[in-house]
Coordinates of C-alpha atoms in Angstrom, one line a residue:
M57 CA 16.1 7.5 3.9
N58 CA 17.6 6.9 0.6
E59 CA 16.3 8.0 -2.3
D60 CA 15.7 4.8 -3.3
Y61 CA 12.3 4.7 -0.2
E62 CA 11.4 8.2 -1.2
V63 CA 10.5 7.1 -4.7
K64 CA 8.7 3.9 -3.9
A65 CA 6.7 5.5 -0.2
T66 CA 5.7 8.6 -2.5
R67 CA 4.8 5.5 -5.4
L68 CA 3.4 3.7 -2.9
L69 CA 1.6 6.2 -1.4
D70 CA 0.1 8.0 -4.4
I71 CA -1.8 3.9 -5.8
I72 CA -3.2 4.1 -1.3
D73 CA -4.2 7.5 -1.8
T74 CA -5.9 6.5 -5.2
I75 CA -7.3 3.9 -3.6
V76 CA -9.3 5.2 -0.4
W77 CA -10.7 8.3 -2.8
D78 CA -12.1 5.9 -4.8
D79 CA -14.0 3.9 -1.5
A80 CA -14.3 7.6 -0.1
F81 CA -18.5 7.2 -0.3
L82 CA -17.8 3.8 2.5
L83 CA -19.1 6.3 5.5
E84 CA -15.5 4.8 7.3
P85 CA -13.1 4.2 5.2
Q86 CA -9.9 2.4 5.2
L87 CA -6.4 1.5 4.4
P88 CA -5.8 -1.7 2.4
F89 CA -4.0 -3.4 4.0
Q90 CA -4.4 -5.4 8.0
V91 CA -1.6 -7.2 10.1
D92 CA -2.3 -10.1 10.6
E93 CA -1.7 -11.4 14.4
D94 CA 2.1 -12.8 13.3
G95 CA 2.6 -9.3 12.2
K96 CA 2.1 -10.6 8.6
V97 CA 0.9 -7.6 6.2
I98 CA -2.2 -8.6 4.5
F99 CA -3.1 -6.2 1.3
F100 CA -7.4 -6.4 0.8
E101 CA -7.8 -6.7 -3.2
K102 CA -7.5 -3.6 -4.4
L103 CA -3.8 -2.2 -3.3
A104 CA -3.0 -6.1 -4.9
V105 CA -4.1 -5.7 -7.9
E106 CA -2.4 -2.6 -8.6
L107 CA 1.3 -3.8 -7.3
A108 CA 0.7 -6.7 -9.4
K109 CA 0.6 -4.1 -12.0
P110 CA 4.0 -4.8 -14.8
E111 CA 5.0 -1.5 -13.6
N112 CA 4.2 -1.3 -10.0
N113 CA 5.8 -4.7 -10.3
D114 CA 9.7 -3.8 -7.8
L115 CA 7.0 -2.3 -5.3
L116 CA 5.8 -5.6 -4.3
D117 CA 8.2 -7.2 -2.3
W118 CA 9.1 -3.9 -0.6
A119 CA 5.0 -2.0 0.6
H120 CA 5.0 -5.9 2.9
E121 CA 8.1 -4.8 4.7
H122 CA 7.5 -0.8 4.6
I123 CA 4.1 -0.9 4.0
V124 CA 3.8 -0.4 8.8
S125 CA 5.9 2.3 9.4
L126 CA 4.7 4.8 6.2
F127 CA 1.2 4.1 8.9
E128 CA 2.8 5.2 12.4

């Protein structure tokens, strides 16, 4: 892992933590993304909105590529 990977992973995990924590009232909070049968990552609305913000825009492509491996 390089420094860029670590910084982006930390930022993405912080965003996900905030989203999951905000949904903590749910009986079973879930990760804000899924992987379809073709292996394509689909972000749920809250995560997509966060990644679309200008300050997080550099994470969008990176998240598509790496998000699954962060939770394996």
